[in-house]
Amino acid sequence: MGANGREWHSFAVEEVARLLQTDVDRGLKEVEVPELQKKFGPNELKGQKGVNPWKVLLGQFTNGLTVILLLAAVVSYAVQDYAEGGVLAFVIIFNAAVGFVQEYRAEKTMDALRRMASPTAKVIRDGGLDRISSPGVVPGDLIVLEVGDVVPADCRLIEVLNLEVDEAMLTGESLPVAKSVEPIKEDQASLGDRLNMVYSSTTLTKGRARGIAVATGMKTEIGKITKSISETASNSTPMQRRLNQMAYVLFGISLLLAVIVFAVNKFKFETTIILYAVSLSIAVIPEGLIAVITIVMALGVRRMATQQALVRKLVALESLQAVTNICSDKTGTLTEGKMTVTSIWLSGKDQLSVSGDGWNTTGHIYLRDQVLDNSDLLSDIRFRLLVECSALCNTANIVEASGGKVWGDPTEIALQVFAYKFQMGKPTFKKTKEQLTEFPFSSDVKRMSMLCRDVGRDEFEIYTKGAENVLRVCDRVIKNGSEVEIVSKEDFMQTVEAQIQIMAKQGLRVLVVAYGKETESGMGKPVMKWAREDVERSLVFLGLLGIRDTPRPESKRAVDQCYRAGIIVHMLTGDHQDTALAIAKEVGIIRPPPNRAEESVVPLFNPVMTAQEFDALSEEEIDDLAELPLVIARCTPATKVRMIEALHRRKKFAAMTGDGVNDAPSLKKADVGIAMGAGSDVAKQSSEIVLTDNNFATIVMAVSEGRRIFSNIRKFVLHLISTNVGEVIVLIIGLAFKDRSGLSVFPLAPVQILYLNMLTSTPPAMALGVEAASKEVMNLPPHTKGLFGKELLADMMAYGIIMGGLILTDWVLVIYAFGDGNLGLECNSAENLAECNTVFRARSTILIVFTWMLLLHAYNCRHVRFSLFTKDGGGASKIFSNRLLVVSVFVGAMLPIPPVYIPTLNTEIFKQETISWEWGIVIVSVVAFFICSEVYKFCKRKIMTSHPI
Ligand code: ATP
C-alpha cells in the first residue's frame, strides 16, 4: 500500500517525491539516510539467504569420518570400555564443535561476501551517484537503473528511456514489459498493469530509467511472496567432494581392516580384539582434515576480500590455481578506464588535439602547437554538430563540473566532458532539444543513436556515434557548410579508415560521429514507431573523435608475472584492432622479439585477430591454429564464448572477465568467471569472483593466492594422511604380536591414536595451511592434475612406511631387545598392570617417538623436494618464519609427557607406563626419521626432473 490509502502507481511523480520527502534530481540528503535506515530496516528479504545454524550443525555429524568415530564409540560402550568410549564421545563433540564454529563463520563470511558482491543499487543522494549494496536502499532513494540491473526495491518510475523489464518471476508474464511514467488512474490495477512501477528482483532487459524507491525489504511485492528467491549455489568444491568420497573409501578400508583383525584372531569376539578393530578404524581416519580445510579456505576467502577480490563460490579458490589462460577485457581492467577525448579529425583537415586531462571540463584545441579559437572552430557546422552529438547522444551526467562529480560509462563521460569544454554540455540543450528515444550502445552493435526533437519544429535530429560500422550508414558529408552526397563510397571509406588506423595506432579508441534529419511525413510513420534501422541510415558523416585510456601502471608487471607463471593472457576487447594492438604492446601481452628465457611462451604466430576473422573460422580451423590469438579486437560476447570453448577443447583452464549483461554466458562457461564490481548484476551472478577494483593485477593476485592455498592444502593433506598410513602399518603388522592367550596386543591404544591425530597432528597441519606463499608459487606452471597427484600419493606412502617401520622397530627393541619379551595377558585393557609393564612402557616410547616424528614431519612437508637444510626447503633461516608452526611444534613436543607420567591417566586411559632408559630410543628414532626423510628427498631430487606436483 502506498500513502493516504492509495497505491503508489496512482500518484503523479511530484506527489510521490513530496510524500517521500525526496528530490527528483538530487535524491535524498545523505544525512537523512541513517535515520531512514533505522526506521525501515535493511532492504532484504528475511530468510532469503542467511546461514541456517542447525543445518551446519547437522552437517558435522553426517560426514563419513564422524560416522566411523560414532560407530567406534558405540562399540567401545558395548564392550564396556567406558574410558575409551568417553574419549571418543569427547573427540566427536570437540570435532563437531570446532567444525561447527568454523563452518558457521565461513558460511557467514561467504554470505556477507555474496551480499557485497551482488546485487548493488545505483542511488543518487545529494546529487551524486553512488553504487551501494542493495540492503542500504531506503524508501525515497532515487534509483538509477540500466539494462542488466536487478531492481533493488519497488520503485515508482520518474524517467524512462526504452525501458523493458522482465517481470516473469512476479507476474508470470514471459515477455519483457515496456514501462512508462504516466500515473495510472485505476488504484487497484493488477501488478502487471502498473506500468509506471518496477519491482524488486525483476531485471531490466532494455533501456534505462530512474525511479523513487517506494517500498523496501519485506514490504516489497517480492517480500510479500514468502517463497525464497535466493539462488542456491552449491558451496562444496570438487576437492571437498573428493575428500568426502575419500571418507567413504576410508570407511570401507576400516571395515576391511576390522575383518582382518578378527580373521587373524580366529574370529574370537573378545573385548580386547574388538578394541583392536576399533583402534584400526580410528587410525585410518584423518580426524582433523575437514576442520583444517574449512578453516584454511575461510581464511583464504577473507584474505582475498581484503585485496579486492570477493569470492562468491568456494570452488573458485580451487579453480584459480589451475588457471592456464586469462581472457581479460581491456577497458577499465588493463587500462584505467578513465577516458579523455584527446584527438579530433574532420575530413580534409589535419588531426587536432585536445588538452585537459581526465574529467577536467576546461581545455583547448590545438593544431600541432598552436591553440585554436573555440568560436572559430564552432563556426564550422561539422565541428558544432560533432560537439552537439557528444553532448546529446550521451548517457553520462556531470552533476558538478567543478567538483568532478560525474556518473556514467567512461566513454560517455569523456564525450560529455569534451562538450563541456565548449560550454555545450547536455544541460545547455534542455530548452532547445528534447531527447526522445535512445537506441542504446551494446557490445554487439557497437554504436549508439539518440533521436531528438528540435523544440518548436517538426524536424527530428539523429545523432549517432560508434565504431567504423557507422561509416556504412553514411551517404553524405558536409563540404563548405552544406551537405553533399558521397560520390565514391569506396574512396570515402578508404580515406576515413586510413585515418582511423592512424589514430588507433596511437592507442586511441576511435568513434565515428554522424548526424541526420528526418520528419514524420518523410519517414511515413509516427516518430514513436521509428525503429533503429529507420534512423541509422542515410546519415551525414561528421568526423572522428579519438579517446585516450591509459594502461594501469600495474598491468605490465601483472602480465609479466603471468608469463613467468605459465599463464597466457588474452585481451578480448571491443576496440579497433590497432588500438588493441597498441595497448597490448604497452602492457606486455604482445612482446618484442623473444629473448632466450622467454622463448617457450613468446608467440610465433599471428597474435592479433578481429572477432570477424575468428568467428569466420570453423571449430576445426580454430583447433588447427598453432596458438589461439592473444588479442581479439572488435570482440562481441558471442566471440568470448567461442574463445572459451576453443580453450576447453585444448584442455586449458580459463578465467574470463566480463561486466555486461551479454557477458553472462561466457562468464558461466569459463572455469573462473570474474565479474567487475561496477558491472551488471547479471554478470556478477554468473561469476565465481567479483573484483571490487576492476583491476587486472587483482586477478593475478587472486591466482597467486589460489596457488598458495592449494599448495598449502597439499602440504597438510600429506602431513595428516602419511600419519594415518604410518599408524595403520603399525597396527596391521602389530597383529602378529600375540599374548599368552593367543590374542593380538595393540602397539598403539585407541586413545593414543586419537591423541596423535587430534592433538599432535592437527595444529601443525593448520600451521601448514597458513604458510606464506613461497617464491616459487608464481614461477611454476599451473597445477592442473587435481589434489591427489602421483607424487603426493607416493609421498604419503613413503613417509607412512618410514614412520611405521621406525615405530615397529622401537616396539620390538623395547619389548624384545631391551625388555623381557613378555607380551603379558589382556594388555589391551588395564586389568593386569604387573604383567603388562613391558608392553605399557613400549607404548609410551612409541607415543613420544610418533609425536616428535610428526612434528618434525611438519617441517618435511613444507617442501616436497628440497632438503630442510636448503633455503627453499624451509631452511634454517625459515625455521621460525611460520610462528604458528613453531608454537604448535613446541607445545606439541610437550604434549605426550602428561599421559606418560600422570598416574592412572597413563595406565587406565592410555594403557601405558612411565619410562626411563627408553628416552635413548626416542632420540635415536627421531634422528633416524630425519635422516630417512632427507635421503628420500635426495633420491627424489636425483630421479625426478619434472616440476614438483
Ligand atoms: P573492453 O572489452 O576492452 O572492455 P569495451 O568492452 O569497452 O572494451 P566496447 O565497449 O564493446 O569495448 O566498445 C567497442 C567499440 O564500440 C569501441 O571501440 C567504440 O568504437 C564503440 N563504443 C564504445 N563505447 C561506445 C559508446 N558509449 N557509444 C558508441 N560507441 C561506443
JSON list of N, CA and C and ligand atoms in Angstrom, two decimals, residues 329-331 409 411-412 441 443 446-448 465-467 509-511 572-576 634, ligand 1:
[
{"chain": "A", "resi": 329, "resn": "ASP", "atom": "N", "xyz": [39.19, -8.31, -20.36]},
{"chain": "A", "resi": 329, "resn": "ASP", "atom": "CA", "xyz": [38.75, -7.10, -21.05]},
{"chain": "A", "resi": 329, "resn": "ASP", "atom": "C", "xyz": [39.91, -6.13, -21.08]},
{"chain": "A", "resi": 330, "resn": "LYS", "atom": "N", "xyz": [39.76, -5.12, -21.86]},
{"chain": "A", "resi": 330, "resn": "LYS", "atom": "CA", "xyz": [40.79, -4.08, -21.86]},
{"chain": "A", "resi": 330, "resn": "LYS", "atom": "C", "xyz": [40.36, -2.91, -20.99]},
{"chain": "A", "resi": 331, "resn": "THR", "atom": "N", "xyz": [39.20, -2.34, -21.38]},
{"chain": "A", "resi": 331, "resn": "THR", "atom": "CA", "xyz": [38.81, -1.07, -20.77]},
{"chain": "A", "resi": 331, "resn": "THR", "atom": "C", "xyz": [38.53, -1.23, -19.27]},
{"chain": "A", "resi": 409, "resn": "ASP", "atom": "N", "xyz": [29.12, 5.74, -18.13]},
{"chain": "A", "resi": 409, "resn": "ASP", "atom": "CA", "xyz": [30.15, 4.92, -18.74]},
{"chain": "A", "resi": 409, "resn": "ASP", "atom": "C", "xyz": [31.35, 5.80, -19.09]},
{"chain": "A", "resi": 411, "resn": "THR", "atom": "N", "xyz": [33.38, 6.07, -21.58]},
{"chain": "A", "resi": 411, "resn": "THR", "atom": "CA", "xyz": [33.38, 6.68, -22.92]},
{"chain": "A", "resi": 411, "resn": "THR", "atom": "C", "xyz": [32.41, 7.85, -22.96]},
{"chain": "A", "resi": 412, "resn": "GLU", "atom": "N", "xyz": [31.26, 7.63, -22.36]},
{"chain": "A", "resi": 412, "resn": "GLU", "atom": "CA", "xyz": [30.22, 8.66, -22.36]},
{"chain": "A", "resi": 412, "resn": "GLU", "atom": "C", "xyz": [30.68, 9.89, -21.57]},
{"chain": "A", "resi": 441, "resn": "PHE", "atom": "N", "xyz": [23.78, 1.76, -26.77]},
{"chain": "A", "resi": 441, "resn": "PHE", "atom": "CA", "xyz": [25.03, 1.10, -27.15]},
{"chain": "A", "resi": 441, "resn": "PHE", "atom": "C", "xyz": [25.02, -0.31, -26.59]},
{"chain": "A", "resi": 443, "resn": "SER", "atom": "N", "xyz": [27.72, -4.01, -26.83]},
{"chain": "A", "resi": 443, "resn": "SER", "atom": "CA", "xyz": [28.95, -4.52, -27.42]},
{"chain": "A", "resi": 443, "resn": "SER", "atom": "C", "xyz": [28.67, -5.25, -28.72]},
{"chain": "A", "resi": 446, "resn": "LYS", "atom": "N", "xyz": [27.81, -2.01, -31.25]},
{"chain": "A", "resi": 446, "resn": "LYS", "atom": "CA", "xyz": [28.96, -1.08, -31.19]},
{"chain": "A", "resi": 446, "resn": "LYS", "atom": "C", "xyz": [28.64, 0.32, -31.69]},
{"chain": "A", "resi": 447, "resn": "ARG", "atom": "N", "xyz": [27.45, 0.78, -31.49]},
{"chain": "A", "resi": 447, "resn": "ARG", "atom": "CA", "xyz": [27.14, 2.18, -31.80]},
{"chain": "A", "resi": 447, "resn": "ARG", "atom": "C", "xyz": [25.92, 2.58, -30.97]},
{"chain": "A", "resi": 448, "resn": "MET", "atom": "N", "xyz": [25.69, 3.87, -30.90]},
{"chain": "A", "resi": 448, "resn": "MET", "atom": "CA", "xyz": [24.54, 4.36, -30.16]},
{"chain": "A", "resi": 448, "resn": "MET", "atom": "C", "xyz": [23.95, 5.54, -30.92]},
{"chain": "A", "resi": 465, "resn": "LYS", "atom": "N", "xyz": [26.89, 7.77, -32.85]},
{"chain": "A", "resi": 465, "resn": "LYS", "atom": "CA", "xyz": [28.34, 7.62, -32.69]},
{"chain": "A", "resi": 465, "resn": "LYS", "atom": "C", "xyz": [28.64, 6.15, -32.49]},
{"chain": "A", "resi": 466, "resn": "GLY", "atom": "N", "xyz": [29.83, 5.74, -32.89]},
{"chain": "A", "resi": 466, "resn": "GLY", "atom": "CA", "xyz": [30.15, 4.33, -32.70]},
{"chain": "A", "resi": 466, "resn": "GLY", "atom": "C", "xyz": [31.39, 3.92, -33.44]},
{"chain": "A", "resi": 467, "resn": "ALA", "atom": "N", "xyz": [31.56, 2.61, -33.61]},
{"chain": "A", "resi": 467, "resn": "ALA", "atom": "CA", "xyz": [32.73, 2.06, -34.29]},
{"chain": "A", "resi": 467, "resn": "ALA", "atom": "C", "xyz": [32.59, 2.31, -35.80]},
{"chain": "A", "resi": 509, "resn": "ARG", "atom": "N", "xyz": [40.92, 5.05, -28.68]},
{"chain": "A", "resi": 509, "resn": "ARG", "atom": "CA", "xyz": [39.62, 4.48, -29.06]},
{"chain": "A", "resi": 509, "resn": "ARG", "atom": "C", "xyz": [39.00, 5.48, -30.02]},
{"chain": "A", "resi": 510, "resn": "VAL", "atom": "N", "xyz": [38.61, 5.02, -31.20]},
{"chain": "A", "resi": 510, "resn": "VAL", "atom": "CA", "xyz": [38.13, 5.97, -32.21]},
{"chain": "A", "resi": 510, "resn": "VAL", "atom": "C", "xyz": [36.62, 5.84, -32.38]},
{"chain": "A", "resi": 511, "resn": "LEU", "atom": "N", "xyz": [35.93, 6.96, -32.30]},
{"chain": "A", "resi": 511, "resn": "LEU", "atom": "CA", "xyz": [34.48, 6.96, -32.51]},
{"chain": "A", "resi": 511, "resn": "LEU", "atom": "C", "xyz": [34.15, 7.72, -33.78]},
{"chain": "A", "resi": 572, "resn": "LEU", "atom": "N", "xyz": [40.56, -9.58, -24.83]},
{"chain": "A", "resi": 572, "resn": "LEU", "atom": "CA", "xyz": [39.37, -9.65, -25.68]},
{"chain": "A", "resi": 572, "resn": "LEU", "atom": "C", "xyz": [38.66, -8.30, -25.57]},
{"chain": "A", "resi": 573, "resn": "THR", "atom": "N", "xyz": [38.83, -7.49, -26.59]},
{"chain": "A", "resi": 573, "resn": "THR", "atom": "CA", "xyz": [38.33, -6.12, -26.46]},
{"chain": "A", "resi": 573, "resn": "THR", "atom": "C", "xyz": [37.37, -5.76, -27.59]},
{"chain": "A", "resi": 574, "resn": "GLY", "atom": "N", "xyz": [36.51, -4.83, -27.27]},
{"chain": "A", "resi": 574, "resn": "GLY", "atom": "CA", "xyz": [35.57, -4.36, -28.28]},
{"chain": "A", "resi": 574, "resn": "GLY", "atom": "C", "xyz": [36.22, -3.34, -29.21]},
{"chain": "A", "resi": 575, "resn": "ASP", "atom": "N", "xyz": [37.45, -2.93, -28.88]},
{"chain": "A", "resi": 575, "resn": "ASP", "atom": "CA", "xyz": [38.07, -1.85, -29.62]},
{"chain": "A", "resi": 575, "resn": "ASP", "atom": "C", "xyz": [38.64, -2.27, -30.96]},
{"chain": "A", "resi": 576, "resn": "HIS", "atom": "N", "xyz": [39.09, -1.26, -31.71]},
{"chain": "A", "resi": 576, "resn": "HIS", "atom": "CA", "xyz": [39.70, -1.46, -33.02]},
{"chain": "A", "resi": 576, "resn": "HIS", "atom": "C", "xyz": [40.99, -2.26, -32.87]},
{"chain": "A", "resi": 634, "resn": "ARG", "atom": "N", "xyz": [37.47, -5.95, -31.68]},
{"chain": "A", "resi": 634, "resn": "ARG", "atom": "CA", "xyz": [36.06, -5.86, -32.07]},
{"chain": "A", "resi": 634, "resn": "ARG", "atom": "C", "xyz": [35.29, -7.08, -31.58]},
{"chain": "B", "resi": 1, "resn": "ATP", "atom": "P1", "xyz": [36.84, -3.99, -23.48]},
{"chain": "B", "resi": 1, "resn": "ATP", "atom": "O1", "xyz": [36.16, -5.22, -23.96]},
{"chain": "B", "resi": 1, "resn": "ATP", "atom": "O2", "xyz": [38.27, -3.95, -23.75]},
{"chain": "B", "resi": 1, "resn": "ATP", "atom": "O3", "xyz": [36.49, -3.58, -22.10]},
{"chain": "B", "resi": 1, "resn": "ATP", "atom": "P2", "xyz": [34.89, -2.46, -24.30]},
{"chain": "B", "resi": 1, "resn": "ATP", "atom": "O4", "xyz": [34.02, -3.51, -23.73]},
{"chain": "B", "resi": 1, "resn": "ATP", "atom": "O5", "xyz": [34.87, -1.13, -23.64]},
{"chain": "B", "resi": 1, "resn": "ATP", "atom": "O6", "xyz": [36.30, -2.91, -24.43]},
{"chain": "B", "resi": 1, "resn": "ATP", "atom": "P3", "xyz": [33.10, -1.90, -26.19]},
{"chain": "B", "resi": 1, "resn": "ATP", "atom": "O7", "xyz": [32.51, -1.12, -25.09]},
{"chain": "B", "resi": 1, "resn": "ATP", "atom": "O8", "xyz": [32.42, -3.11, -26.71]},
{"chain": "B", "resi": 1, "resn": "ATP", "atom": "O9", "xyz": [34.51, -2.32, -25.77]},
{"chain": "B", "resi": 1, "resn": "ATP", "atom": "O10", "xyz": [33.41, -0.89, -27.34]},
{"chain": "B", "resi": 1, "resn": "ATP", "atom": "C1", "xyz": [33.70, -1.32, -28.63]},
{"chain": "B", "resi": 1, "resn": "ATP", "atom": "C2", "xyz": [33.65, -0.17, -29.61]},
{"chain": "B", "resi": 1, "resn": "ATP", "atom": "O11", "xyz": [32.35, 0.38, -29.58]},
{"chain": "B", "resi": 1, "resn": "ATP", "atom": "C3", "xyz": [34.58, 0.95, -29.28]},
{"chain": "B", "resi": 1, "resn": "ATP", "atom": "O12", "xyz": [35.82, 0.79, -29.92]},
{"chain": "B", "resi": 1, "resn": "ATP", "atom": "C4", "xyz": [33.88, 2.15, -29.85]},
{"chain": "B", "resi": 1, "resn": "ATP", "atom": "O13", "xyz": [34.16, 2.29, -31.22]},
{"chain": "B", "resi": 1, "resn": "ATP", "atom": "C5", "xyz": [32.43, 1.78, -29.69]},
{"chain": "B", "resi": 1, "resn": "ATP", "atom": "N1", "xyz": [31.88, 2.35, -28.46]},
{"chain": "B", "resi": 1, "resn": "ATP", "atom": "C6", "xyz": [32.28, 2.15, -27.22]},
{"chain": "B", "resi": 1, "resn": "ATP", "atom": "N2", "xyz": [31.52, 2.80, -26.33]},
{"chain": "B", "resi": 1, "resn": "ATP", "atom": "C7", "xyz": [30.61, 3.45, -27.05]},
{"chain": "B", "resi": 1, "resn": "ATP", "atom": "C8", "xyz": [29.51, 4.30, -26.74]},
{"chain": "B", "resi": 1, "resn": "ATP", "atom": "N3", "xyz": [29.23, 4.61, -25.49]},
{"chain": "B", "resi": 1, "resn": "ATP", "atom": "N4", "xyz": [28.78, 4.78, -27.74]},
{"chain": "B", "resi": 1, "resn": "ATP", "atom": "C9", "xyz": [29.06, 4.47, -29.01]},
{"chain": "B", "resi": 1, "resn": "ATP", "atom": "N5", "xyz": [30.05, 3.68, -29.38]},
{"chain": "B", "resi": 1, "resn": "ATP", "atom": "C10", "xyz": [30.82, 3.16, -28.42]}
]
